Amino acid sequence: MPGSPPAPAPLDFTRLRLIGWPYPGLPEDPAWAREFAAHGQARPARVSEQHRSGYVVADGPDAALKAESLPEWQKPRFPSHQRAAVGDWVLLEGRKIVALLPRRTSIKRGAAGEHYHQQVIAANVDTVFIVCGL
């Protein structure tokens, strides 16, 4: 129909699986499925970089793009462990993050400052190597 926005391309789960998508197709986890249902036109992407000014996300091994975070994440008092971290899966509408999908795993540390807060260093990581000098 003339004047209609183009239909979104179907999700390419093969590309998503190359960057760690945990399902053969649509998510089987009920919490993830609820987020997908709530954001019908949104597409999944994985956070590959986290910066003060925003995020870099990917929906395949060679597809990085800058993404704008949720407005509440930009508030100074918003808990840092509730913001996206490297490895998190998010839902995008255009270049805007509209949802953070629940984490399966996370690596956390105590954040700097007077009060104890958790800081997520990485999320949805299956294997970690720790290297220390002697």
PDB file of C-alpha atoms in Angstrom:
ATOM      1  CA  MET A   1       0.000   0.000   0.000  1.00  0.00           C
ATOM      2  CA  PRO A   2       1.479   3.426  -0.927  1.00  0.00           C
ATOM      3  CA  GLY A   3       2.585   5.536   2.014  1.00  0.00           C
ATOM      4  CA  SER A   4       2.744   2.600   4.427  1.00  0.00           C
ATOM      5  CA  PRO A   5       5.972   2.068   6.340  1.00  0.00           C
ATOM      6  CA  PRO A   6       7.976  -0.904   5.096  1.00  0.00           C
ATOM      7  CA  ALA A   7       7.328  -4.162   6.896  1.00  0.00           C
ATOM      8  CA  PRO A   8      10.149  -5.086   9.275  1.00  0.00           C
ATOM      9  CA  ALA A   9      12.495  -7.768   8.020  1.00  0.00           C
ATOM     10  CA  PRO A  10      12.030 -11.140   9.722  1.00  0.00           C
ATOM     11  CA  LEU A  11      14.384 -11.816  12.615  1.00  0.00           C
ATOM     12  CA  ASP A  12      17.536 -13.654  11.585  1.00  0.00           C
ATOM     13  CA  PHE A  13      18.100 -16.032  14.489  1.00  0.00           C
ATOM     14  CA  THR A  14      21.094 -17.604  12.737  1.00  0.00           C
ATOM     15  CA  ARG A  15      22.950 -14.271  13.004  1.00  0.00           C
ATOM     16  CA  LEU A  16      21.780 -13.765  16.585  1.00  0.00           C
ATOM     17  CA  ARG A  17      22.991 -17.236  17.566  1.00  0.00           C
ATOM     18  CA  LEU A  18      26.471 -16.361  16.268  1.00  0.00           C
ATOM     19  CA  ILE A  19      26.678 -13.695  18.998  1.00  0.00           C
ATOM     20  CA  GLY A  20      25.215 -15.868  21.753  1.00  0.00           C
ATOM     21  CA  TRP A  21      21.412 -15.846  21.352  1.00  0.00           C
ATOM     22  CA  PRO A  22      20.367 -18.663  23.718  1.00  0.00           C
ATOM     23  CA  TYR A  23      17.372 -19.994  21.755  1.00  0.00           C
ATOM     24  CA  PRO A  24      16.891 -21.593  18.317  1.00  0.00           C
ATOM     25  CA  GLY A  25      14.189 -19.003  17.520  1.00  0.00           C
ATOM     26  CA  LEU A  26      11.905 -16.802  19.594  1.00  0.00           C
ATOM     27  CA  PRO A  27      12.663 -16.850  23.335  1.00  0.00           C
ATOM     28  CA  GLU A  28      11.378 -19.776  25.362  1.00  0.00           C
ATOM     29  CA  ASP A  29      11.845 -17.979  28.697  1.00  0.00           C
ATOM     30  CA  PRO A  30       8.445 -16.576  29.829  1.00  0.00           C
ATOM     31  CA  ALA A  31       9.955 -13.271  31.048  1.00  0.00           C
ATOM     32  CA  TRP A  32      11.705 -12.733  27.704  1.00  0.00           C
ATOM     33  CA  ALA A  33       8.527 -13.700  25.817  1.00  0.00           C
ATOM     34  CA  ARG A  34       6.539 -11.093  27.810  1.00  0.00           C
ATOM     35  CA  GLU A  35       9.031  -8.369  26.827  1.00  0.00           C
ATOM     36  CA  PHE A  36       8.792  -9.405  23.172  1.00  0.00           C
ATOM     37  CA  ALA A  37       4.988  -9.305  23.352  1.00  0.00           C
ATOM     38  CA  ALA A  38       5.029  -5.868  25.027  1.00  0.00           C
ATOM     39  CA  HIS A  39       7.302  -4.447  22.305  1.00  0.00           C
ATOM     40  CA  GLY A  40       5.899  -6.036  19.140  1.00  0.00           C
ATOM     41  CA  GLN A  41       8.054  -4.172  16.589  1.00  0.00           C
ATOM     42  CA  ALA A  42      11.266  -4.291  18.660  1.00  0.00           C
ATOM     43  CA  ARG A  43      14.284  -6.323  17.584  1.00  0.00           C
ATOM     44  CA  PRO A  44      16.813  -8.045  19.872  1.00  0.00           C
ATOM     45  CA  ALA A  45      20.429  -6.927  20.001  1.00  0.00           C
ATOM     46  CA  ARG A  46      23.374  -7.613  22.297  1.00  0.00           C
ATOM     47  CA  VAL A  47      25.303  -4.887  24.096  1.00  0.00           C
ATOM     48  CA  SER A  48      28.941  -4.933  22.953  1.00  0.00           C
ATOM     49  CA  GLU A  49      30.098  -1.593  24.420  1.00  0.00           C
ATOM     50  CA  GLN A  50      28.891   0.599  27.264  1.00  0.00           C
ATOM     51  CA  HIS A  51      29.775   4.305  27.404  1.00  0.00           C
ATOM     52  CA  ARG A  52      28.570   7.276  29.437  1.00  0.00           C
ATOM     53  CA  SER A  53      26.946   8.641  26.293  1.00  0.00           C
ATOM     54  CA  GLY A  54      25.198   5.427  25.245  1.00  0.00           C
ATOM     55  CA  TYR A  55      25.730   1.909  23.983  1.00  0.00           C
ATOM     56  CA  VAL A  56      26.999   0.013  20.988  1.00  0.00           C
ATOM     57  CA  VAL A  57      24.843  -3.020  20.208  1.00  0.00           C
ATOM     58  CA  ALA A  58      24.907  -5.773  17.585  1.00  0.00           C
ATOM     59  CA  ASP A  59      22.348  -8.068  15.994  1.00  0.00           C
ATOM     60  CA  GLY A  60      25.014 -10.146  14.268  1.00  0.00           C
ATOM     61  CA  PRO A  61      28.778 -10.674  14.223  1.00  0.00           C
ATOM     62  CA  ASP A  62      29.454  -7.753  11.862  1.00  0.00           C
ATOM     63  CA  ALA A  63      26.581  -5.404  12.691  1.00  0.00           C
ATOM     64  CA  ALA A  64      27.487  -2.849  15.361  1.00  0.00           C
ATOM     65  CA  LEU A  65      25.407   0.304  15.794  1.00  0.00           C
ATOM     66  CA  LYS A  66      25.110   3.070  18.367  1.00  0.00           C
ATOM     67  CA  ALA A  67      21.975   2.853  20.495  1.00  0.00           C
ATOM     68  CA  GLU A  68      20.277   5.358  22.776  1.00  0.00           C
ATOM     69  CA  SER A  69      19.499   4.177  26.301  1.00  0.00           C
ATOM     70  CA  LEU A  70      16.209   4.320  28.140  1.00  0.00           C
ATOM     71  CA  PRO A  71      15.656   7.823  29.622  1.00  0.00           C
ATOM     72  CA  GLU A  72      15.481   6.524  33.207  1.00  0.00           C
ATOM     73  CA  TRP A  73      18.950   4.975  32.850  1.00  0.00           C
ATOM     74  CA  GLN A  74      20.353   8.479  32.390  1.00  0.00           C
ATOM     75  CA  LYS A  75      19.179   9.657  35.820  1.00  0.00           C
ATOM     76  CA  PRO A  76      22.045   9.909  38.351  1.00  0.00           C
ATOM     77  CA  ARG A  77      20.214   7.991  41.089  1.00  0.00           C
ATOM     78  CA  PHE A  78      19.124   5.112  38.846  1.00  0.00           C
ATOM     79  CA  PRO A  79      20.805   1.920  40.170  1.00  0.00           C
ATOM     80  CA  SER A  80      23.737   1.032  37.927  1.00  0.00           C
ATOM     81  CA  HIS A  81      23.054  -2.719  38.230  1.00  0.00           C
ATOM     82  CA  GLN A  82      19.676  -2.142  36.543  1.00  0.00           C
ATOM     83  CA  ARG A  83      21.256  -0.540  33.465  1.00  0.00           C
ATOM     84  CA  ALA A  84      22.465  -2.593  30.512  1.00  0.00           C
ATOM     85  CA  ALA A  85      26.007  -3.964  30.660  1.00  0.00           C
ATOM     86  CA  VAL A  86      28.230  -5.624  28.071  1.00  0.00           C
ATOM     87  CA  GLY A  87      26.673  -8.974  27.193  1.00  0.00           C
ATOM     88  CA  ASP A  88      23.096  -7.965  27.999  1.00  0.00           C
ATOM     89  CA  TRP A  89      20.311  -8.554  25.506  1.00  0.00           C
ATOM     90  CA  VAL A  90      18.095  -5.555  24.777  1.00  0.00           C
ATOM     91  CA  LEU A  91      15.146  -4.816  22.526  1.00  0.00           C
ATOM     92  CA  LEU A  92      15.522  -1.967  20.025  1.00  0.00           C
ATOM     93  CA  GLU A  93      13.013   0.163  18.183  1.00  0.00           C
ATOM     94  CA  GLY A  94      15.101   1.887  15.556  1.00  0.00           C
ATOM     95  CA  ARG A  95      18.206   2.916  17.494  1.00  0.00           C
ATOM     96  CA  LYS A  96      16.460   3.285  20.858  1.00  0.00           C
ATOM     97  CA  ILE A  97      16.683   0.660  23.570  1.00  0.00           C
ATOM     98  CA  VAL A  98      13.140   0.009  24.780  1.00  0.00           C
ATOM     99  CA  ALA A  99      13.721  -2.958  27.113  1.00  0.00           C
ATOM    100  CA  LEU A 100      16.452  -4.849  28.939  1.00  0.00           C
ATOM    101  CA  LEU A 101      15.865  -8.598  28.770  1.00  0.00           C
ATOM    102  CA  PRO A 102      16.384 -10.488  32.061  1.00  0.00           C
ATOM    103  CA  ARG A 103      19.952 -11.620  32.704  1.00  0.00           C
ATOM    104  CA  ARG A 104      20.835 -15.300  32.949  1.00  0.00           C
ATOM    105  CA  THR A 105      24.189 -14.597  34.641  1.00  0.00           C
ATOM    106  CA  SER A 106      26.247 -11.570  35.648  1.00  0.00           C
ATOM    107  CA  ILE A 107      29.693 -10.680  36.936  1.00  0.00           C
ATOM    108  CA  LYS A 108      29.455  -7.937  39.570  1.00  0.00           C
ATOM    109  CA  ARG A 109      31.757  -5.914  41.773  1.00  0.00           C
ATOM    110  CA  GLY A 110      31.340  -3.271  44.424  1.00  0.00           C
ATOM    111  CA  ALA A 111      31.082   0.154  42.792  1.00  0.00           C
ATOM    112  CA  ALA A 112      33.374   2.955  43.913  1.00  0.00           C
ATOM    113  CA  GLY A 113      32.002   5.450  46.419  1.00  0.00           C
ATOM    114  CA  GLU A 114      30.993   5.882  50.037  1.00  0.00           C
ATOM    115  CA  HIS A 115      27.977   3.581  49.875  1.00  0.00           C
ATOM    116  CA  TYR A 116      27.971  -0.021  48.731  1.00  0.00           C
ATOM    117  CA  HIS A 117      26.376  -0.491  45.323  1.00  0.00           C
ATOM    118  CA  GLN A 118      26.759  -3.317  42.866  1.00  0.00           C
ATOM    119  CA  GLN A 119      28.197  -2.676  39.437  1.00  0.00           C
ATOM    120  CA  VAL A 120      27.626  -5.224  36.684  1.00  0.00           C
ATOM    121  CA  ILE A 121      30.820  -5.727  34.703  1.00  0.00           C
ATOM    122  CA  ALA A 122      29.425  -8.262  32.218  1.00  0.00           C
ATOM    123  CA  ALA A 123      26.182 -10.167  31.717  1.00  0.00           C
ATOM    124  CA  ASN A 124      25.105 -13.470  30.177  1.00  0.00           C
ATOM    125  CA  VAL A 125      28.640 -14.841  30.237  1.00  0.00           C
ATOM    126  CA  ASP A 126      29.049 -18.626  30.233  1.00  0.00           C
ATOM    127  CA  THR A 127      32.833 -18.936  30.611  1.00  0.00           C
ATOM    128  CA  VAL A 128      35.340 -16.614  32.301  1.00  0.00           C
ATOM    129  CA  PHE A 129      39.130 -16.784  32.308  1.00  0.00           C
ATOM    130  CA  ILE A 130      40.949 -14.940  35.086  1.00  0.00           C
ATOM    131  CA  VAL A 131      44.584 -14.124  34.441  1.00  0.00           C
ATOM    132  CA  CYS A 132      46.841 -12.861  37.248  1.00  0.00           C
ATOM    133  CA  GLY A 133      50.500 -11.942  37.243  1.00  0.00           C
ATOM    134  CA  LEU A 134      52.761 -13.708  39.742  1.00  0.00           C
TER     135      LEU A 134
END
